XYZ file of C-alpha atoms in Angstrom:
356
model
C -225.753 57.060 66.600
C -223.268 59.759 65.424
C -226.210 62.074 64.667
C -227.208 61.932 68.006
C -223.450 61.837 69.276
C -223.023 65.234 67.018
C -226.395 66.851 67.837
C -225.282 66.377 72.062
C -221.998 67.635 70.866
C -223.116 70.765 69.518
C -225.928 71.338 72.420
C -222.867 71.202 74.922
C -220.998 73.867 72.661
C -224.023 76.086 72.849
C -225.013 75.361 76.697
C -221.263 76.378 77.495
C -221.253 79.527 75.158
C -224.830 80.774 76.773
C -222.968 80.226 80.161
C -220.142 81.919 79.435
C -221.687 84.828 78.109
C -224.183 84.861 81.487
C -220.943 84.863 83.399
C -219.059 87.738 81.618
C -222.430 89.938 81.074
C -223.095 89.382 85.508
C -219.320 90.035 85.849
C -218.997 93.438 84.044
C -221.540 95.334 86.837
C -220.167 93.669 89.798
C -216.137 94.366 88.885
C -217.217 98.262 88.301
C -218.477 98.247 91.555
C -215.249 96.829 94.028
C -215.154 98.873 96.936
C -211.271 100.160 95.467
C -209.862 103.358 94.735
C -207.424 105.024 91.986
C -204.467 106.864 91.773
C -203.661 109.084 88.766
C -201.722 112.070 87.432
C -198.629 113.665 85.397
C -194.837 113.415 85.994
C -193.034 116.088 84.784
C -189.622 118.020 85.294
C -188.744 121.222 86.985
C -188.912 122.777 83.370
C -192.078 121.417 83.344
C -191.398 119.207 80.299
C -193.150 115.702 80.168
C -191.412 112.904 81.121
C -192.262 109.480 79.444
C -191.384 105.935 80.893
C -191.113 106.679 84.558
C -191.813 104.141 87.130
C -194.721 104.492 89.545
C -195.056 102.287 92.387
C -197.976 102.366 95.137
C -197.050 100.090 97.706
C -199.688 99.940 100.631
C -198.092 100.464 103.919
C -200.682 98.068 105.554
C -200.362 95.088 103.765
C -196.900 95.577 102.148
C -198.627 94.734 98.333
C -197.598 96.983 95.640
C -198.557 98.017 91.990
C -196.223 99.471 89.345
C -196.637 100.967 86.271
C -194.888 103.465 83.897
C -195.997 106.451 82.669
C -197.064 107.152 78.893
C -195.925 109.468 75.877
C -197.651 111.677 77.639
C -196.353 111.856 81.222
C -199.724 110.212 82.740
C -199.989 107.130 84.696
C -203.207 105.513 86.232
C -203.120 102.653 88.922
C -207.120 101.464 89.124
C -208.530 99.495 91.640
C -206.121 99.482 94.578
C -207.526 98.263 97.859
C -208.350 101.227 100.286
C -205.705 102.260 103.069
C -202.474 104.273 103.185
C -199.658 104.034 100.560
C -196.553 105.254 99.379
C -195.666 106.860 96.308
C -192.329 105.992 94.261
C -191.655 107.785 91.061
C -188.073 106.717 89.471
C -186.642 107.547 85.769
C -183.629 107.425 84.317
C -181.365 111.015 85.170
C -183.691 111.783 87.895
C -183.474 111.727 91.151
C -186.358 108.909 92.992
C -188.692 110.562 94.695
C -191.534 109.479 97.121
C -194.484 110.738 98.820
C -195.239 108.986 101.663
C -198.795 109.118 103.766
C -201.165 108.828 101.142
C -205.022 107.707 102.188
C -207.206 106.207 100.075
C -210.470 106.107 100.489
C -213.431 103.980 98.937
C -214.535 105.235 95.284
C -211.496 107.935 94.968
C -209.912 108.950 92.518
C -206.935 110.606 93.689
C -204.541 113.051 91.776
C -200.824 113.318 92.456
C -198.832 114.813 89.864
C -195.151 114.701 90.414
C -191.943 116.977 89.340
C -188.714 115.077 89.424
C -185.618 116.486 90.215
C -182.465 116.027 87.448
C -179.441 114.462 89.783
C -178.297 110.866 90.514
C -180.425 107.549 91.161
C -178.798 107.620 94.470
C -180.233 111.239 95.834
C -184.002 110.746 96.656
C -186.249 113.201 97.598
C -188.711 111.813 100.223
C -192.074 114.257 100.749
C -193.808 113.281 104.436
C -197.059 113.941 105.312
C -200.562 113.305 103.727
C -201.097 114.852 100.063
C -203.456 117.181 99.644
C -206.023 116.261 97.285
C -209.213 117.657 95.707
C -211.495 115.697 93.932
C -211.154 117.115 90.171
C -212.611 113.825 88.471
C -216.005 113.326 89.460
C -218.992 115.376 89.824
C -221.168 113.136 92.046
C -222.581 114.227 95.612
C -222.338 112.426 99.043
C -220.310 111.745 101.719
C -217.796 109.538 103.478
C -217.978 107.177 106.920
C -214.288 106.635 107.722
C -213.223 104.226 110.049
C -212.419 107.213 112.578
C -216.030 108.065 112.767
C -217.263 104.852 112.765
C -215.189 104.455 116.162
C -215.170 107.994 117.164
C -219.593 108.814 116.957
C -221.588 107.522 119.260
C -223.926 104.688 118.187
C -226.953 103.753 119.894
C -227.080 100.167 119.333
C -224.239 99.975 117.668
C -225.986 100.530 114.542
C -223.640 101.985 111.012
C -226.715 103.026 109.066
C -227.631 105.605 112.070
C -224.479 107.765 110.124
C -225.907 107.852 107.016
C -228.177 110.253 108.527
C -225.626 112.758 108.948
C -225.237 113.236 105.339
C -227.171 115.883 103.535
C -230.613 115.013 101.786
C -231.131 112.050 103.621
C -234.150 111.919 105.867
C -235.168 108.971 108.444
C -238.719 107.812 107.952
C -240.174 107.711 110.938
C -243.840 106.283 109.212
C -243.289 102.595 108.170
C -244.465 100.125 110.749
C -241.827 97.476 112.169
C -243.334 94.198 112.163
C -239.879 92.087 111.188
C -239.200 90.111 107.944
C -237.624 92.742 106.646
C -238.522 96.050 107.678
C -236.416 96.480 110.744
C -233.386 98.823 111.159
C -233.182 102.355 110.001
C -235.002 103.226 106.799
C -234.437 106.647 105.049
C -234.897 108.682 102.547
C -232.355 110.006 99.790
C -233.099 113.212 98.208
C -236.867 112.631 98.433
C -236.755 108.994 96.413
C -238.935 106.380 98.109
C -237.121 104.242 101.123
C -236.983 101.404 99.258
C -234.753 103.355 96.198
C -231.369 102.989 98.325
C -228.478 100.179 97.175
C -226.599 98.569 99.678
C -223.539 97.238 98.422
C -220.594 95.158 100.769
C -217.389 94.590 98.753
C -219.087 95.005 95.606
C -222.216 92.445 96.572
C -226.012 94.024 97.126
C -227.266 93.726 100.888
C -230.642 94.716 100.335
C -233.176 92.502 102.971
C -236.567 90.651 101.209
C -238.176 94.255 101.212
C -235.182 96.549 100.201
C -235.105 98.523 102.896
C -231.533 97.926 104.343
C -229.375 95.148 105.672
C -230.953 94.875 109.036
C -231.862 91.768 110.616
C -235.864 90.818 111.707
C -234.506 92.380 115.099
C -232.939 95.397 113.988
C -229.465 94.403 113.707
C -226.996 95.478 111.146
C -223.205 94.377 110.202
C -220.884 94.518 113.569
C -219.317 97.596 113.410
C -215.670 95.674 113.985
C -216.401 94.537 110.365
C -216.625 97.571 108.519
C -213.576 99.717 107.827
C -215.522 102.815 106.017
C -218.397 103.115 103.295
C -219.113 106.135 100.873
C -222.757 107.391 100.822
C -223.530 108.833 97.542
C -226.879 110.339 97.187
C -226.671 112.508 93.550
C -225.275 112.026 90.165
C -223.568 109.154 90.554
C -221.633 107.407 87.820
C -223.179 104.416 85.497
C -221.178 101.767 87.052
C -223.741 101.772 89.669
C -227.806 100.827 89.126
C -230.953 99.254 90.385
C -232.106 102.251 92.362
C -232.221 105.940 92.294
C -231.890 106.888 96.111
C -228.576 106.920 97.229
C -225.470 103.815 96.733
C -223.735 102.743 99.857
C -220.597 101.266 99.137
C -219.187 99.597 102.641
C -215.728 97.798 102.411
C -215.466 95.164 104.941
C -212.244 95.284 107.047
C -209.324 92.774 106.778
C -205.970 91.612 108.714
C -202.568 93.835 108.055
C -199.346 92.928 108.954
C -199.756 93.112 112.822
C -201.965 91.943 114.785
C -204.709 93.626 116.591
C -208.121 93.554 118.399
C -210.536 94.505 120.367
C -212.851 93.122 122.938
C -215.999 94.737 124.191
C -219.860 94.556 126.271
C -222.475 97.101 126.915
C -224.653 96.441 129.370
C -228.529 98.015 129.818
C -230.596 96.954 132.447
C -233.751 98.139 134.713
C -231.057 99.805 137.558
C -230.051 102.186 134.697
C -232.900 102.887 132.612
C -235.837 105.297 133.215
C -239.255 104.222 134.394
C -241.713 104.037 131.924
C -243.881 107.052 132.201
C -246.940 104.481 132.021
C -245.890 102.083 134.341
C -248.175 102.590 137.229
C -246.986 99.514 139.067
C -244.562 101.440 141.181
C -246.365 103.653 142.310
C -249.254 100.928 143.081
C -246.736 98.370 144.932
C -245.983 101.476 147.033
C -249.343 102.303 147.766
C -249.851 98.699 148.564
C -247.164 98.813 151.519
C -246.346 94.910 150.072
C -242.905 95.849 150.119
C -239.501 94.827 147.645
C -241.224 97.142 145.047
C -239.186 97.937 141.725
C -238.975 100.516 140.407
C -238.658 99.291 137.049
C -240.019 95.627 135.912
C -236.805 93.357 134.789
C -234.918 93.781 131.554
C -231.488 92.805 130.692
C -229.544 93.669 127.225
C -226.182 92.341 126.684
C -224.294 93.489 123.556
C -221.013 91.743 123.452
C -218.367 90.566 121.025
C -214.834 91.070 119.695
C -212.706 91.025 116.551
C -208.566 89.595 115.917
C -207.071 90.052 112.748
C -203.159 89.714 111.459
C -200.601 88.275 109.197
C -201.068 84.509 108.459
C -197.846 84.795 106.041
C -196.406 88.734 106.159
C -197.312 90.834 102.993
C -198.813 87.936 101.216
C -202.196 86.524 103.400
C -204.261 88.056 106.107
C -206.968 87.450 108.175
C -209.803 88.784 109.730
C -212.267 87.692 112.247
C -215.765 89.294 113.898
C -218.399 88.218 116.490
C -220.999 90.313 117.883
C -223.722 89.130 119.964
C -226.772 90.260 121.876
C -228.856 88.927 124.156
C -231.860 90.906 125.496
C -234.416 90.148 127.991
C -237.546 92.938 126.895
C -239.291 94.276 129.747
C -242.829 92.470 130.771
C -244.810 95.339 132.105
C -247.975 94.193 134.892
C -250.937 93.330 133.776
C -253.491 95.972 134.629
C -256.172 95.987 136.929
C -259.560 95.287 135.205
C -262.918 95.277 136.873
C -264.405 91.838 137.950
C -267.339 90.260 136.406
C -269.201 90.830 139.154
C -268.058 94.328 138.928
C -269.296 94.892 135.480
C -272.559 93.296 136.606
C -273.189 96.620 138.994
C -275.393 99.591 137.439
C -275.434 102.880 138.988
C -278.675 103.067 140.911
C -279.542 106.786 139.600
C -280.657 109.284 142.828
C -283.618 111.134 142.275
């Protein structure tokens, strides 16, 4: 009995090991790839001397959290994986006057640098710098581009499709050939740099998006993420960093949107239908109801598409919890063109008597 007590004992040792080890080995990948942001740099003073054991604080101007950390023997601080959005800057130290920089944006995969020089004078002078920082990325060498939330609301969207803007970054080509037959192969599929359509990774918050055939994130009908969802991704098509894998293409990194400390909306509906749209240039039945004199001819046959929905987001309990809430529907009617005129059987039955 106590062989077979120990021998279950030492299975659930090893079952619990091999699970552990699955969970940490899954969890390295997916932490390296949080849509977040860093801040790093230097403080020094105005004789350009190092200054060791100053305070930085990042406080996010959103959302009220805030980091802190101080600086090392060498004058450098980093603060890693903040959550996008604006912050301010606090650098303090002992004989120097605070000082803060205030209207810094984040952005999804950044690394921004902000060195600071602190001024010699009391803890009770600050020096307060307004305005966003000016900042050049100096850390990484990969290629792409940015979505912001301003051009998210700012382009034009037919269908109020986000994967239409990819196309506006360089290298990346829509493919025009694959045939849409659902299950997986709707929405926009493109190209990166000349990789095959299927070589692009999709990630939201850090989790892959890809559909059954790795195309995109699009729905059997073609739909994507509501817009009111996403507050910015970062396309990046070239020599990107090892934290990211599976494909070869390009890595979208989208960062859903959440609630701040106010509250906010939006509400909204577009409407097509067959008063607004063109005629098909192959509809003949127009044209035929007119010739017809039947009367109540249309010019177009029916069709009705209604793409509706709304978001609300706020403070549940200010600078601590916040939430965040999307619907987006649609409802569309497709157009039923006629049938077409075909010849009766008795119609087929007739030869042309040839004249001689």
């Amino acid at each position: 009995m106590s062989r077979v007590f120990g021998g279950a004992r030492w299975g659930s040792r090893i079952a619990v090991f091999a699970l552990g080890l699955l969970v940490s080995v899954v969890a390295v990948p997916v932490f390296a790839q949080l849509p977040t942001a860093t801040i790093l740099g230097t403080v020094k003073d105005s004789s350009d001397a190092l200054v060791p054991g100053a305070s930085v604080t990042a406080q996010n101007s959103e959302t009220g959290a805030s980091r802190s950390i101080s600086t090392d023997e060498t004058g450098a601080y980093r603060l890693a994986a903040l959550p996008v959005g604006h912050y301010d800057m606090r650098v303090e130290s002992s004989g120097f006057k605070p000082t803060t920089q205030k209207g810094l944006v984040l952005d999804v995969g950044e690394e921004a640098v902000l060195n600071f020089t602190l001024e010699v004078g009391s803890t009770l002078q600050e020096v307060v710098v307004t305005g966003e920082a000016p900042l050049v990325n100096t850390t990484t060498a990969s290629l792409g581009g940015l979505v912001s939330e301003k051009k998210i609301v700012d382009l034009p969207l037919n269908g109020r499709n986000f994967l239409d803007l990819v196309l506006l970054q360089p290298g990346v080509s829509q493919d025009v050939v694959v045939v849409h037959l659902g299950g997986g192969g709707e929405g926009t599929t493109y190209s990166s740099n000349g990789a095959p359509i299927i070589s692009n990774n999709f990630l939201l918050d850090g989790t892959p998006t890809q559909n059954v055939l790795g195309y995109n994130g699009a729905s059997a009908v073609g739909t994507t993420l509501g817009l009111d969802g996403i507050r910015e991704y970062k396309v990046i098509t070239n020599a990107f960093s090892a934290e990211y894998g599976m494909n070869m293409g390009s890595q979208m990194t989208i960062v859903s949107k959440g609630g701040t400390n106010q509250f906010h909306g939006d509400v909204f509906e577009y409407l097509r239908n067959r008063v607004l749209d063109a005629r098909n240039f192959f509809d003949t039945s127009y044209g035929q109801c007119l010739a017809s004199n039947s009367g109540n001819c249309k010019r177009n046959p029916p069709y009705e598409r209604n793409n509706f929905g709304g978001a609300f987001g706020g403070p549940i309990r200010k600078d601590k919890t916040f939430f965040w809430g999307v619907y987006e529907g649609l409802r569309q009617a497709p157009r039923a063109f006629p049938p077409r005129a075909w010849p009766t059987g008795r119609a087929r039955s007739l030869r042309a008597t040839p004249t001689v």
